Short mmCIF file of C-alpha atoms and ligand atoms in Angstrom, two decimals:
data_model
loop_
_atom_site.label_atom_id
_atom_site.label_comp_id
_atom_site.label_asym_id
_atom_site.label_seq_id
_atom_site.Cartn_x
_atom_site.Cartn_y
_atom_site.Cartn_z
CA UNK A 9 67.03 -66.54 -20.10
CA UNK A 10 65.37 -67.25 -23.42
CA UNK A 11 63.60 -70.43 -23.82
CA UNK A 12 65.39 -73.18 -25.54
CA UNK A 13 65.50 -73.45 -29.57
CA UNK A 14 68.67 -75.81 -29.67
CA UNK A 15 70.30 -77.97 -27.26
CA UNK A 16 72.95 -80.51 -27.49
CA UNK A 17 74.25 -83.15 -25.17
CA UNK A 18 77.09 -85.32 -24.85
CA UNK A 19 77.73 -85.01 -29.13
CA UNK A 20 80.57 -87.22 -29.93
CA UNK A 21 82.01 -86.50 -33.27
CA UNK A 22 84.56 -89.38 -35.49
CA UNK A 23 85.12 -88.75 -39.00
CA UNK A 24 85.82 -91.88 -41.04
CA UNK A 25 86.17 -95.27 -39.10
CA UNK A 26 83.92 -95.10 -35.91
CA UNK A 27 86.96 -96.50 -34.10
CA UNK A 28 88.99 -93.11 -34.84
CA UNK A 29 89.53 -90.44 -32.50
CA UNK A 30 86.84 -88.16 -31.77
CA UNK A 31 87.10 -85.30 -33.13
CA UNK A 32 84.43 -83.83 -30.45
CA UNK A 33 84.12 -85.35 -27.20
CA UNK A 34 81.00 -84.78 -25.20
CA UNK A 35 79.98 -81.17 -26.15
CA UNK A 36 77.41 -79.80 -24.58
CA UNK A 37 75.65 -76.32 -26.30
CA UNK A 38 72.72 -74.48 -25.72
CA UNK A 39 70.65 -71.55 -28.45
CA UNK A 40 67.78 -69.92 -27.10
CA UNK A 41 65.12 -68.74 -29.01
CA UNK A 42 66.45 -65.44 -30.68
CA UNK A 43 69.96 -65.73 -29.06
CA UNK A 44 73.20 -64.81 -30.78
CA UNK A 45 76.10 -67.35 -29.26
CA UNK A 46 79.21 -67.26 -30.40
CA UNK A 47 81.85 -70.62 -30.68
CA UNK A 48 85.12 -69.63 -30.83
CA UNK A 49 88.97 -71.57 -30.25
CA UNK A 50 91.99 -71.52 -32.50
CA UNK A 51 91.91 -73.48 -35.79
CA UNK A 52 91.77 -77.25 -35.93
CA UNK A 53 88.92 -76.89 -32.20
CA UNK A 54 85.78 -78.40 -33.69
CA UNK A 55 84.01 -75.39 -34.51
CA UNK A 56 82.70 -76.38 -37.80
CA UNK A 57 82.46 -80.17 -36.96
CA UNK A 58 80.19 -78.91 -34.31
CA UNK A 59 78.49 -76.03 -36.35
CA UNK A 60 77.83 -79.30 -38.65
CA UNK A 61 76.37 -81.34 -36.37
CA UNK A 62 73.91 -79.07 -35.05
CA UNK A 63 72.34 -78.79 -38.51
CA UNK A 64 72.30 -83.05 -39.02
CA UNK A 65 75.18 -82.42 -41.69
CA UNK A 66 77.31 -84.77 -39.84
CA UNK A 67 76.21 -87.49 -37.50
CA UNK A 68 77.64 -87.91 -34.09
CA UNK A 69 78.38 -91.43 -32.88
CA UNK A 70 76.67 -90.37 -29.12
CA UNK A 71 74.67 -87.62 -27.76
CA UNK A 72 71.46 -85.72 -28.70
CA UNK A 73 70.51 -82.72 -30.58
CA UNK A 74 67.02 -81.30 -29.56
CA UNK A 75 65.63 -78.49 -32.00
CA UNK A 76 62.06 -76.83 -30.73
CA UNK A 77 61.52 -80.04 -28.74
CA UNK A 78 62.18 -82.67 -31.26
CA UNK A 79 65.33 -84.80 -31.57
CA UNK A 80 67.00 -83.89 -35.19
CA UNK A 81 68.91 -87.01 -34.91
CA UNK A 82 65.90 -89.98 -35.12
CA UNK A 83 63.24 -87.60 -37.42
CA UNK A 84 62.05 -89.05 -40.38
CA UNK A 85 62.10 -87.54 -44.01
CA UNK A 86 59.15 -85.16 -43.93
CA UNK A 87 59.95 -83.54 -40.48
CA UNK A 88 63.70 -83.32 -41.74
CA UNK A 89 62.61 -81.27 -44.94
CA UNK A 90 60.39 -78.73 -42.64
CA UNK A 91 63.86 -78.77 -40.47
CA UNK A 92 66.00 -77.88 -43.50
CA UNK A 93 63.88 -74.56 -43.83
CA UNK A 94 64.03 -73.74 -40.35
CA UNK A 95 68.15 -74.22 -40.22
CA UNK A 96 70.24 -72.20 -42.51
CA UNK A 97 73.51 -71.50 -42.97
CA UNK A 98 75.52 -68.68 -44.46
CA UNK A 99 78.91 -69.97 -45.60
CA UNK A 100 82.23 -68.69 -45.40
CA UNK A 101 83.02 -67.99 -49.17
CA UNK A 102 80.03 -67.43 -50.57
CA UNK A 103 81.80 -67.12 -54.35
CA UNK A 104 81.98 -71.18 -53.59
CA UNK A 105 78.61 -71.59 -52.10
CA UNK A 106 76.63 -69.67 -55.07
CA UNK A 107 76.50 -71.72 -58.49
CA UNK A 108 77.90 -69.32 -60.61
CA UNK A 109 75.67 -70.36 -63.80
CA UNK A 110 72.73 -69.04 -61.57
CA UNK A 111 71.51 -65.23 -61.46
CA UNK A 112 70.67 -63.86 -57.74
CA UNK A 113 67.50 -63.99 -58.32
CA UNK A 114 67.13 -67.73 -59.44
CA UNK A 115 69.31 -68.49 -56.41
CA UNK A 116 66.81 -66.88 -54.07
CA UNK A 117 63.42 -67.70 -55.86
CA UNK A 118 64.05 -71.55 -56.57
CA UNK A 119 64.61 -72.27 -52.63
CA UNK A 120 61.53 -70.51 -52.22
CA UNK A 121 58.91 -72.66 -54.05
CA UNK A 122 61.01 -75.39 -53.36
CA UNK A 123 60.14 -74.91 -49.13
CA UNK A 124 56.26 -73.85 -50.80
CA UNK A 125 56.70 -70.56 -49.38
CA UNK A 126 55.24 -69.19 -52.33
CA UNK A 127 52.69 -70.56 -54.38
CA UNK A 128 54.30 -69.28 -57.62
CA UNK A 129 57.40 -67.52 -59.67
CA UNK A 130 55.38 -64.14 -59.40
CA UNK A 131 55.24 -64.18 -55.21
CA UNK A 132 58.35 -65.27 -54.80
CA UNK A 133 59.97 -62.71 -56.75
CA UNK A 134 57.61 -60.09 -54.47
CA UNK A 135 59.65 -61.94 -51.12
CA UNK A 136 62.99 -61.42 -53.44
CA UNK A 137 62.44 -58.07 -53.78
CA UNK A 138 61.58 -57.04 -49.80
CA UNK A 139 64.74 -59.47 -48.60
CA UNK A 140 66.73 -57.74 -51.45
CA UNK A 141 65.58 -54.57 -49.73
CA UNK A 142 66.11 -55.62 -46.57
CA UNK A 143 69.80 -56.62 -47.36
CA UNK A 144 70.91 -53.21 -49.08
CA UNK A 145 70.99 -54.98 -52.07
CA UNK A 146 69.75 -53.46 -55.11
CA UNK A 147 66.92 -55.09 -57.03
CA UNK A 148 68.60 -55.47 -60.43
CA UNK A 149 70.47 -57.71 -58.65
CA UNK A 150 68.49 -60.52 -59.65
CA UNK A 151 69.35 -60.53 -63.00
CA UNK A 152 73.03 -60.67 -62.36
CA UNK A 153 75.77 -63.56 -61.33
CA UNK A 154 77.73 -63.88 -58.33
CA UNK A 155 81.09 -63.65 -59.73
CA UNK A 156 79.54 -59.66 -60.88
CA UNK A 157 79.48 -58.83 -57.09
CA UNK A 158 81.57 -57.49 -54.67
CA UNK A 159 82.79 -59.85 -51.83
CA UNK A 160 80.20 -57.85 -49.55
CA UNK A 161 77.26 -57.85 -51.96
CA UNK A 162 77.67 -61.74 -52.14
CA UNK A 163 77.67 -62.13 -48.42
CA UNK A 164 74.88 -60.02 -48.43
CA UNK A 165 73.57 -62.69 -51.22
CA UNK A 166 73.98 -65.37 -48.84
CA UNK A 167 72.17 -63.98 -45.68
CA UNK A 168 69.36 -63.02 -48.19
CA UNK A 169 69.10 -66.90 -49.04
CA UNK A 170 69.52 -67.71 -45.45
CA UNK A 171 66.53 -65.57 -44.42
CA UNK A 172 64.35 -65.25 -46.90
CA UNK A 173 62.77 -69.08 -45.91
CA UNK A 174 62.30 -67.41 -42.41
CA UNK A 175 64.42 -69.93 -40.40
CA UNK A 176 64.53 -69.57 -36.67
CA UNK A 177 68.11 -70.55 -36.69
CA UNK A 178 70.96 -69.77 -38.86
CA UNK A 179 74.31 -71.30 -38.56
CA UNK A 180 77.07 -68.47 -39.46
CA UNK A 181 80.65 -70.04 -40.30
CA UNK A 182 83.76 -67.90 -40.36
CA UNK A 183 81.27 -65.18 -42.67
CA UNK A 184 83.07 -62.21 -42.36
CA UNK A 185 86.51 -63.30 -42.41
CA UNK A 186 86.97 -62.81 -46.08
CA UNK A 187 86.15 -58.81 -46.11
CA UNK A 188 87.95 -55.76 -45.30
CA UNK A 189 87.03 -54.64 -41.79
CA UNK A 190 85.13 -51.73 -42.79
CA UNK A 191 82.60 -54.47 -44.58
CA UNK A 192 82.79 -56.78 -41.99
CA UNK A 193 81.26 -54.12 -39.73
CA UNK A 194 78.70 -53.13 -42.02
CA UNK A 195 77.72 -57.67 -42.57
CA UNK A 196 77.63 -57.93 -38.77
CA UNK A 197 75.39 -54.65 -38.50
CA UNK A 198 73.13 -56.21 -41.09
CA UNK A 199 73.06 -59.51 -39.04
CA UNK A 200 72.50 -57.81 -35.66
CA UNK A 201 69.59 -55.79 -36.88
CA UNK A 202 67.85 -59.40 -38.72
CA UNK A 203 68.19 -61.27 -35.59
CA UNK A 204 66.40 -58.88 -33.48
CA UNK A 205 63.58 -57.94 -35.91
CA UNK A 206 63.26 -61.99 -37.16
CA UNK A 207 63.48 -63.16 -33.58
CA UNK A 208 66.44 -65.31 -35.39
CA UNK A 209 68.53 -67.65 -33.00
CA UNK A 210 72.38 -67.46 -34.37
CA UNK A 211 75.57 -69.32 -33.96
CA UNK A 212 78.58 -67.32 -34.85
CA UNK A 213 81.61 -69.17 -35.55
CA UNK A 214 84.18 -67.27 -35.60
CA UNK A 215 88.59 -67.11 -34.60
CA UNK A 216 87.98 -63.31 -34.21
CA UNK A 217 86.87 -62.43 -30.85
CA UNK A 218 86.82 -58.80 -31.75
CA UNK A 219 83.56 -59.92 -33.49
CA UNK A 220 82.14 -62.46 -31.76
CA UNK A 221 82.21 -59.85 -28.83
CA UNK A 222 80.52 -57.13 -31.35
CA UNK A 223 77.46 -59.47 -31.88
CA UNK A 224 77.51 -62.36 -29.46
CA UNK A 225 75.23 -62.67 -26.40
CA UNK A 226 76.74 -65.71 -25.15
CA UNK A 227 80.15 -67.46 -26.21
CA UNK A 228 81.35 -70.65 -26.29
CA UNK A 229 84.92 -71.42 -26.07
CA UNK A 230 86.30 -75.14 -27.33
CA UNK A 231 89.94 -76.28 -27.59
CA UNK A 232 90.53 -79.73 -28.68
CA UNK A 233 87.31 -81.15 -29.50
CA UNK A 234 86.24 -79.79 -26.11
CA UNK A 235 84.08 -77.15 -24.45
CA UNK A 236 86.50 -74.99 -22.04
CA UNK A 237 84.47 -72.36 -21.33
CA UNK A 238 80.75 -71.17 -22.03
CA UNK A 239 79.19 -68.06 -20.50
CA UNK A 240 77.70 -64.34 -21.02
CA UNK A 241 79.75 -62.58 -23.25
CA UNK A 242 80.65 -59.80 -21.61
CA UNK A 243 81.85 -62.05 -18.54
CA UNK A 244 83.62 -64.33 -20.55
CA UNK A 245 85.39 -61.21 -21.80
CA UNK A 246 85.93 -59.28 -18.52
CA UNK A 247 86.24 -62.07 -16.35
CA UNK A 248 87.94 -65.27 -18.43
CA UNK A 249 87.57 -68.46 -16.41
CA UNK A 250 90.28 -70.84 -17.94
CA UNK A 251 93.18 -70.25 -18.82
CA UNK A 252 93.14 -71.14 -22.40
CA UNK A 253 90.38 -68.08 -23.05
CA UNK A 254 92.57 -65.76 -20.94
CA UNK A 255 95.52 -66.81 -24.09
CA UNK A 256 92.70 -66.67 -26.78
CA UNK A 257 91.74 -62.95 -24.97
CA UNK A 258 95.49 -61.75 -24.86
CA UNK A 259 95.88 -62.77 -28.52
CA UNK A 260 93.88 -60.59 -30.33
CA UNK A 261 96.25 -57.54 -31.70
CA UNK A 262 95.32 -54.39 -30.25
CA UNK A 263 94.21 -51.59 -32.68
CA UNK A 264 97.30 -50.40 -34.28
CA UNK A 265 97.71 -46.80 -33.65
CA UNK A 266 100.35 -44.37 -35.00
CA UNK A 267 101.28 -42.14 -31.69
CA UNK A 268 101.63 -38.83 -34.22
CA UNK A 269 98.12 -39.38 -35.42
CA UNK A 270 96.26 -36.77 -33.13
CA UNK A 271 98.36 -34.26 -34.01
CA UNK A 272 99.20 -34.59 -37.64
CA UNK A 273 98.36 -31.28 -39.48
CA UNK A 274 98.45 -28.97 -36.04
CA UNK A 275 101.77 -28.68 -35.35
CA UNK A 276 101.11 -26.47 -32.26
CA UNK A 277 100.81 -29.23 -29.99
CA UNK A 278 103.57 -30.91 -28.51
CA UNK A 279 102.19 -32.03 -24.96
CA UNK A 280 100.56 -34.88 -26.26
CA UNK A 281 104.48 -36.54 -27.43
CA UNK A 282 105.04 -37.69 -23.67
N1 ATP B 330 85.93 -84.05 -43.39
C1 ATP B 330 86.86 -84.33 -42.45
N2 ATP B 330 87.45 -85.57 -42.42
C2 ATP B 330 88.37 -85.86 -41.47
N3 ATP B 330 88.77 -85.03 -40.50
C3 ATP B 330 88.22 -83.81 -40.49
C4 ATP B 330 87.24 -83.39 -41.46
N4 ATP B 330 86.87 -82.11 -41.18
C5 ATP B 330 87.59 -81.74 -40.10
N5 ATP B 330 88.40 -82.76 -39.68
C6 ATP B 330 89.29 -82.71 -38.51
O1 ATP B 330 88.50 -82.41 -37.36
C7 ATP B 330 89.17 -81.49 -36.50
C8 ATP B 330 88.28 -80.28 -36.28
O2 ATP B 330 88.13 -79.59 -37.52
P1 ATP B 330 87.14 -78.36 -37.70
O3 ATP B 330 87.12 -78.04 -39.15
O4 ATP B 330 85.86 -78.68 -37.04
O5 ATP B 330 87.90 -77.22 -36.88
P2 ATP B 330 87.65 -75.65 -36.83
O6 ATP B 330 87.65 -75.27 -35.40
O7 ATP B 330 86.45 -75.31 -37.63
O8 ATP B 330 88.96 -75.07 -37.52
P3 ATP B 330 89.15 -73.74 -38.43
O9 ATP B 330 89.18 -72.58 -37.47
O10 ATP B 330 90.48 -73.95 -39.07
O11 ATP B 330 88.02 -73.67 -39.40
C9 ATP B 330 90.49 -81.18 -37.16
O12 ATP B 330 91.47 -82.01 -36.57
C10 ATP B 330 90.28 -81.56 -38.60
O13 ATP B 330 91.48 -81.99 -39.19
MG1 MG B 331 86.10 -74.13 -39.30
#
């Protein structure tokens, strides 16, 4: 098992008046170092509330959330801005996320000197153009706006600003569920490859088991504000240990496949029409 990066215990989550019902209720969840876990359960679970937490966007009333051996909930300021480097997040709609009176290339270059991970305007447009690279993106890109891309090219915007500050962990929310499937597979091939070569830990959330099982080493299942379920992927998949991940598992729609397919345009065949 890989060694810790993130691990939270007991995080109880209220929005608004302390006294109001908890939207999480003693979640435990565990990243290791360079481990892709999924969080999945139907809409309204907690994922994002939890997602939240784990990056100190939203503060839970108990529990604790350990990064790399310090507690993210009692650091002060200057370990919190080394912390906001080392914990991205790629957003859902990206066409919301990336200010559209910015080029690319002001979007990726300003974090950049901002964190001091380069010394000036000239190197950071050198660790542009590799993460542009890196992303299939081309490198006139940097001169255009986001609302000039396509809804792939953004997303591929928004994992380039998520690992160009080389974080070790990256907080994915729903980031695929905007594209066709065709670029959804080519985002999550993208994201498989950077975690493995950037030794980057990831949480996936997504309602789509169909991907979390494509990318996910270990899932987490929550209902209610709850954790239900948490294992290897594959197990959690083959072998479903409540009942409410055995529902989630029957629930996602088979592949839809017209029975004449095969045989369209070789009309010889008829045994296959059984
Ligand atoms: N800013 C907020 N203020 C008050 N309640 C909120 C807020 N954000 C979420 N909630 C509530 O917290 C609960 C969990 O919401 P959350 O967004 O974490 O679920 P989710 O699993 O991400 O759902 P989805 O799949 O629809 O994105 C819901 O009941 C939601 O109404
Ligand atoms: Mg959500």
């Amino acid at each position: 098992m890989a060694d810790d990066l993130l691990v939270a215990r007991g995080l109880v989550v209220s929005y608004g008046r302390r006294a109001a019902a908890p939207v999480l209720h003693d979640v435990d969840i565990r990243v290791g170092k360079g481990e892709t876990v999924g969080i999945v359960g139907e809409s309204g679970s907690g994922k994002t509330t939890l997602g939240r937490a784990l990056l100190g966007l939203v503060q839970p009333t108990a529990g604790s959330i350990v990064f790399d051996g310090s507690d993210i909930t009692a650091v002060d300021e200057h370990a919190r801005r080394s912390l906001r480097r080392r914990m991205q997040m790629i957003f859902q709609d990206p066409m919301s996320s990336l200010n559209p009176r910015h080029t690319i290339g002001r979007i990726l270059i300003e974090p950049l000197l901002l964190h001091g991970l380069a010394d000036n305007r000239q190197a950071a447009r050198a660790l542009v153009h590799n993460v542009l690279d890196r992303v299939g993106l081309p490198r006139n890109a940097v001169d255009r706006y986001s609302f000039e891309l396509s809804g792939g090219q953004r997303q591929r915007v928004g994992i380039a600003r998520a690992v160009v500050l080389r974080p070790d962990f990256v907080l994915a929310d729903e980031i695929v569920s905007g594209l066709d499937v065709s670029t959804q597979a080519q985002v999550l091939r993208l994201l498989k490859e950077l975690t493995g070569e950037m030794h980057l830990a990831l949480a996936f959330i997504s309602h789509d088991l169909s991907v979390v099982r494509s990318i996910c080493q270990r899932v987490v299942v929550m209902r209610e504000g709850r954790v239900v379920e948490e294992g290897a992927c594959e197990r959690v998949f083959s072998a479903p240990q409540a009942d409410y991940t055995r529902m989630l598992i029957d629930a996602i729609p088979l592949p839809v496949v017209d029975p004449g397919w095969l045989n369209r345009g070789s009309a010889a065949d008829t045994s296959a029409s059984a």
